[in-house]
PDB file of C-alpha atoms in Angstrom:
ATOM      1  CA  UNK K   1      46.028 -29.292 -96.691  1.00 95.00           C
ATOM      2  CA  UNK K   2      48.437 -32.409 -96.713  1.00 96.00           C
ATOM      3  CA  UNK K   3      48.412 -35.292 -94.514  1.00 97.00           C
ATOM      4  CA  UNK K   4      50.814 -38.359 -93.745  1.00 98.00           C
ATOM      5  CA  UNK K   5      48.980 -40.982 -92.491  1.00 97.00           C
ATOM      6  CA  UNK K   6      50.705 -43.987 -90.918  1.00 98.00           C
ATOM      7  CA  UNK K   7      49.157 -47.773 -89.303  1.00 97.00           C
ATOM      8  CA  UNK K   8      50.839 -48.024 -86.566  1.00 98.00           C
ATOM      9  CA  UNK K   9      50.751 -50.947 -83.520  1.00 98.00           C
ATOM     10  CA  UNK K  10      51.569 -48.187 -81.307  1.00 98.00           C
ATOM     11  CA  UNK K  11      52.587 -44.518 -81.306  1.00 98.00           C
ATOM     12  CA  UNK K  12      53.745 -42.093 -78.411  1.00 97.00           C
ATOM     13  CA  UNK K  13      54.945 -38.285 -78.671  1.00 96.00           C
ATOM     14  CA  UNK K  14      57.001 -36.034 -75.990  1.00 95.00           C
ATOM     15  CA  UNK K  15      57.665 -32.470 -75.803  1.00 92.00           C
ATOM     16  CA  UNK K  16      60.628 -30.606 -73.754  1.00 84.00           C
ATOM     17  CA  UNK K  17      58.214 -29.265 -71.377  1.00 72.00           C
ATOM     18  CA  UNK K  18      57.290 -32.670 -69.847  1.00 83.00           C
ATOM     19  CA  UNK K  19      53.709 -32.953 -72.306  1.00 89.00           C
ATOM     20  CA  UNK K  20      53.860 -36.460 -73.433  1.00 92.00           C
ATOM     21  CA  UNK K  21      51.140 -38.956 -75.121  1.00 95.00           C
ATOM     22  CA  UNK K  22      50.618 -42.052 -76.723  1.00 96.00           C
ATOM     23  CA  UNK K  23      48.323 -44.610 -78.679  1.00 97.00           C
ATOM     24  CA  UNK K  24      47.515 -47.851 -79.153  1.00 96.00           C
ATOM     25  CA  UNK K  25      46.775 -49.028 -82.396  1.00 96.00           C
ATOM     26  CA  UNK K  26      45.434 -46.829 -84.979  1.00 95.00           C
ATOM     27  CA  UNK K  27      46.695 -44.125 -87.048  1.00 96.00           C
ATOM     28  CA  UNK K  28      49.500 -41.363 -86.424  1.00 97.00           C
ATOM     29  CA  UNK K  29      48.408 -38.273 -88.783  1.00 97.00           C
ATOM     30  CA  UNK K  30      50.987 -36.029 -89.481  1.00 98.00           C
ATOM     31  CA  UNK K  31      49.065 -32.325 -90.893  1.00 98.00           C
ATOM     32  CA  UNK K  32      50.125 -29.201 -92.619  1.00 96.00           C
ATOM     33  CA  UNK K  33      47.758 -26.251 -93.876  1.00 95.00           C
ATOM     34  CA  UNK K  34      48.096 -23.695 -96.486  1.00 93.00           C
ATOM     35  CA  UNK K  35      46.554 -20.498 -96.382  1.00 88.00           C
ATOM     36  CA  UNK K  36      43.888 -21.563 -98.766  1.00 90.00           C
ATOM     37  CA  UNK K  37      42.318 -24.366 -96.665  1.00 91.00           C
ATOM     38  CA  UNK K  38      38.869 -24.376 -95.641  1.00 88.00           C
ATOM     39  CA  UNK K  39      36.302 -26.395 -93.967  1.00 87.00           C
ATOM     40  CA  UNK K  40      35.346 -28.782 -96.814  1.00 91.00           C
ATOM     41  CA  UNK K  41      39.087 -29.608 -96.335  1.00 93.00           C
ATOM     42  CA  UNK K  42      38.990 -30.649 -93.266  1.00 89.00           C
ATOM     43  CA  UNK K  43      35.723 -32.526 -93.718  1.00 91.00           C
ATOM     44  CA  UNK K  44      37.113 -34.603 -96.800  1.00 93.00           C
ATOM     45  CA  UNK K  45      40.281 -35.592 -94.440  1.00 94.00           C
ATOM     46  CA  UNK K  46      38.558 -36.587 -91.913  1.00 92.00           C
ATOM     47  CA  UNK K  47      35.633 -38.951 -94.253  1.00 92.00           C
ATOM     48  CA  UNK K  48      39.030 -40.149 -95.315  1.00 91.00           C
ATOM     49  CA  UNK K  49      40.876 -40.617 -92.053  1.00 91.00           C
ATOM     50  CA  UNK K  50      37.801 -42.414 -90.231  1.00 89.00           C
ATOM     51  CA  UNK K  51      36.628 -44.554 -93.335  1.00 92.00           C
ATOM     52  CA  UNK K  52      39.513 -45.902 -95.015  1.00 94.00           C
ATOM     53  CA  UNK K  53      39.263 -49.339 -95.023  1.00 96.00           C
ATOM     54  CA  UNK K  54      43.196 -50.345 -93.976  1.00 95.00           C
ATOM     55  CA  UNK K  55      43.079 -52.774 -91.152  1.00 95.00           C
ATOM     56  CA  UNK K  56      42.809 -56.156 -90.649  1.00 93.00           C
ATOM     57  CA  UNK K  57      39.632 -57.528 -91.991  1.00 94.00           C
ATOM     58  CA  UNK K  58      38.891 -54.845 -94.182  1.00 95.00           C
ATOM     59  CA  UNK K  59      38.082 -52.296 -91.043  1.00 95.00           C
ATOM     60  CA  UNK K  60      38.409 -48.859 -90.843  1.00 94.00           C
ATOM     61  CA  UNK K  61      39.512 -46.271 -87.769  1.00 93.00           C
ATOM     62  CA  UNK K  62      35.833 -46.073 -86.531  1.00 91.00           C
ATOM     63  CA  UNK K  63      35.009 -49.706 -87.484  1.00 92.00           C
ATOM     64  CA  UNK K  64      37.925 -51.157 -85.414  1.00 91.00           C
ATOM     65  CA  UNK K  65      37.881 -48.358 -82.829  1.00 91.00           C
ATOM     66  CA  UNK K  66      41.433 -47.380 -83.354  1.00 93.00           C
ATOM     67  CA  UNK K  67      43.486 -43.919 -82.005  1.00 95.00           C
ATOM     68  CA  UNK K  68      44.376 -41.111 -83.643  1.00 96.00           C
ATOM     69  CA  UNK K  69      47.309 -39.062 -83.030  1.00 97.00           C
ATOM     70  CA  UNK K  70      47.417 -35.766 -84.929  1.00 97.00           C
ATOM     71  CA  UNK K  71      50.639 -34.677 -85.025  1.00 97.00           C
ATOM     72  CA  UNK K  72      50.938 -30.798 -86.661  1.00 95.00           C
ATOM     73  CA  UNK K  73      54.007 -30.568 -89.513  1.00 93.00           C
ATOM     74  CA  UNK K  74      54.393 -27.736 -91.539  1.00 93.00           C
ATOM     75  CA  UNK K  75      57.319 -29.663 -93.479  1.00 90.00           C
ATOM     76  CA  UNK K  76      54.552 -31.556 -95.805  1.00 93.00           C
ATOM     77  CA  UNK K  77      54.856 -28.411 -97.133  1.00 90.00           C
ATOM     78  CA  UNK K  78      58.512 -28.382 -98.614  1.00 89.00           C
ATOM     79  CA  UNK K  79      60.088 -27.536-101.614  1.00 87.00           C
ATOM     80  CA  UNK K  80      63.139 -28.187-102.894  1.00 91.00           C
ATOM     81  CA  UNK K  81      62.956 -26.464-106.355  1.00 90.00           C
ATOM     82  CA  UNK K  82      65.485 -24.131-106.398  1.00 87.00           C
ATOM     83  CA  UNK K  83      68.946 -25.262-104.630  1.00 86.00           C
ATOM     84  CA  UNK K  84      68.655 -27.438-101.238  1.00 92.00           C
ATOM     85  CA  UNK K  85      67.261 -24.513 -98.837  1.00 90.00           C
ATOM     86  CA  UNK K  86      63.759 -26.098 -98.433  1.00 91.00           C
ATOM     87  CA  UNK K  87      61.379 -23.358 -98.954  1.00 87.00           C
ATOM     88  CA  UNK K  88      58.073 -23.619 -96.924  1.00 90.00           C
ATOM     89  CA  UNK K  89      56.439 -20.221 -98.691  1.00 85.00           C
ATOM     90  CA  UNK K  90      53.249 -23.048 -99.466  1.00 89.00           C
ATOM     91  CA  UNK K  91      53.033 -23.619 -95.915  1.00 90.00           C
ATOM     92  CA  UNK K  92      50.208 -21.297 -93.895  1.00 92.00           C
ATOM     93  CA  UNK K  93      51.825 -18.727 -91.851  1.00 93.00           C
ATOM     94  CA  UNK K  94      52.399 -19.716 -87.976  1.00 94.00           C
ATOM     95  CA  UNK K  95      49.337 -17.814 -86.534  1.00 94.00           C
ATOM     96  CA  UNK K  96      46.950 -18.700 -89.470  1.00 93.00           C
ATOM     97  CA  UNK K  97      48.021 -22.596 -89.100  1.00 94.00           C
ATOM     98  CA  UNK K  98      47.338 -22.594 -85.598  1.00 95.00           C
ATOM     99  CA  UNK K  99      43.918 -21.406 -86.051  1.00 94.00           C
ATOM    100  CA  UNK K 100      43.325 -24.141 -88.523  1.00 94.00           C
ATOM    101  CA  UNK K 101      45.182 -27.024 -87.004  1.00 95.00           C
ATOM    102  CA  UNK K 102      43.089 -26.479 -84.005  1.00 94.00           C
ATOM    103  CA  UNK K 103      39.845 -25.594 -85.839  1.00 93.00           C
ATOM    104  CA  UNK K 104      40.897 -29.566 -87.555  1.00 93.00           C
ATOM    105  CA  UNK K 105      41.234 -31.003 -84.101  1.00 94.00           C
ATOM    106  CA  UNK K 106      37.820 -29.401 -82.989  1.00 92.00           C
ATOM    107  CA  UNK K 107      36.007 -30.792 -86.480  1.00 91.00           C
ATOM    108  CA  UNK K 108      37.675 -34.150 -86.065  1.00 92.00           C
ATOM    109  CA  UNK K 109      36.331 -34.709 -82.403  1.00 91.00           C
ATOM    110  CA  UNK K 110      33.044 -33.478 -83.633  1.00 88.00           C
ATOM    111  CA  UNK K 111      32.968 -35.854 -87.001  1.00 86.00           C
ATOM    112  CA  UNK K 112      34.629 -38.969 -84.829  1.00 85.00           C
ATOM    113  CA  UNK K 113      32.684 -38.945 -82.140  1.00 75.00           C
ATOM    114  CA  UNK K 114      35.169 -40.443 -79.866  1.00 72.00           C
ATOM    115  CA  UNK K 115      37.495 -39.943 -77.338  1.00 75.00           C
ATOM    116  CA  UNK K 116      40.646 -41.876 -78.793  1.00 90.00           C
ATOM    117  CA  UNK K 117      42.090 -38.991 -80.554  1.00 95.00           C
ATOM    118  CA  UNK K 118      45.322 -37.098 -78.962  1.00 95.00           C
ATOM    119  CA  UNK K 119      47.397 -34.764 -80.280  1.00 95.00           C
ATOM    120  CA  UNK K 120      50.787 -32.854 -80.466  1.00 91.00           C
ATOM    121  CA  UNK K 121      51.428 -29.312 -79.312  1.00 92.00           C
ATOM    122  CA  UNK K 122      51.087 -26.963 -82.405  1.00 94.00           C
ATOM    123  CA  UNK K 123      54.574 -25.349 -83.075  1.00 89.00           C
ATOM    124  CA  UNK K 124      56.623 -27.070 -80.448  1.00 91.00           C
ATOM    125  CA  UNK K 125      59.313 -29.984 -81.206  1.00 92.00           C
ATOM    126  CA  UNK K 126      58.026 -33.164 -80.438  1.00 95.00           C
ATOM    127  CA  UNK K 127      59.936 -36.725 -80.011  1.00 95.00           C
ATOM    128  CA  UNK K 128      57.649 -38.630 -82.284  1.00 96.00           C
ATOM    129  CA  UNK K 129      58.561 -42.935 -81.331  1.00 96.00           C
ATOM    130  CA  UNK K 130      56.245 -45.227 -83.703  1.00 97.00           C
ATOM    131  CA  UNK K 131      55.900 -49.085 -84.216  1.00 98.00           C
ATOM    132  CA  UNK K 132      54.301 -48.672 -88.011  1.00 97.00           C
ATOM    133  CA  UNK K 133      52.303 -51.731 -89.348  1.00 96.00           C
ATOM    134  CA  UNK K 134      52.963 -53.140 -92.328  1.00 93.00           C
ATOM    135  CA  UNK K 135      54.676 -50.559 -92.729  1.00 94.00           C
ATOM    136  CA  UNK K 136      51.683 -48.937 -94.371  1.00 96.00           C
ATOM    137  CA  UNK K 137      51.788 -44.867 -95.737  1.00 97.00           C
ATOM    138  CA  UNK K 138      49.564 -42.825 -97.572  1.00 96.00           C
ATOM    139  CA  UNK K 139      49.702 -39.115 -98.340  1.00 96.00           C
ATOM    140  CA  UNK K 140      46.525 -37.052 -99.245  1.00 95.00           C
ATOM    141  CA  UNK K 141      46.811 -33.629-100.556  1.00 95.00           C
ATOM    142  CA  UNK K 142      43.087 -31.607-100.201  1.00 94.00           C
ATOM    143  CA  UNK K 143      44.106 -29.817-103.689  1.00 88.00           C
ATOM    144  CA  UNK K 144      44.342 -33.075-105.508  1.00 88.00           C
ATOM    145  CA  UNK K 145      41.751 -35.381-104.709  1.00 80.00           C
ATOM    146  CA  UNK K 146      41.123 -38.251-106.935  1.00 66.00           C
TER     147      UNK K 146
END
């Protein structure tokens, strides 16, 4: 499982069919998912997502009661090893990463215990406008915690 995860002063997201949402500050999380994923994956993103102490005055998502916008991205995935096809062959196939992207969204509710979390639409292509803080970036990957 790897995650971007961007501060941002303000995030919103549209899809063709007219779906749109948005956040105030907090954190946009961009996720992919490999076949080999499980539930203490999810659960060591999400300790990570909600605790991480990254805003102002040393506060974290909960602490500050900041949003969350999950945003689904099989591209964290990528690989440009051989020539400059990217190859996504790490990536979980389509119906397997939908089953864990929204088994993720249904753990991070649960875990959060709040209502300021929206999302994308698994598998559709989304319009993705940010104002990033800082601008501030991590990446986690689940197979190389430190």
């Amino acid at each position: 499982m790897r995650l971007v995860i961007q501060r941002v002063k303000s995030a919103s997201l549209s899809v063709e069919n007219n779906y749109s949402t948005r956040i105030n500050e907090g954190l946009i999380c961009y996720v992919a998912f490999s076949s080999t994923d499980s539930t203490s994956d999810y659960e060591w993103s999400i300790n990570k997502l909600s605790k991480m102490k990254i805003f102002k005055n040393n506060m974290s998502l909960i602490e500050k009661s900041g949003e969350l916008l999950i945003v689904s991205q099989f591209t964290l995935f990528a690989s440009l090893k051989k020539g400059n096809r990217p190859s996504f062959s790490k990536a979980a196939n389509p119906a397997l990463a939908k089953k864990l992207y929204n088994d993720f969204l249904t753990l991070c509710t649960e875990k959060l215990n709040t209502t300021n979390i929206k999302t994308g639409i698994f598998g559709a292509h989304m319009l993705v406008e940010s104002i990033n803080d800082g601008p501030f970036t991590l990446s986690l990957d689940t197979k190389q915690r430190e």
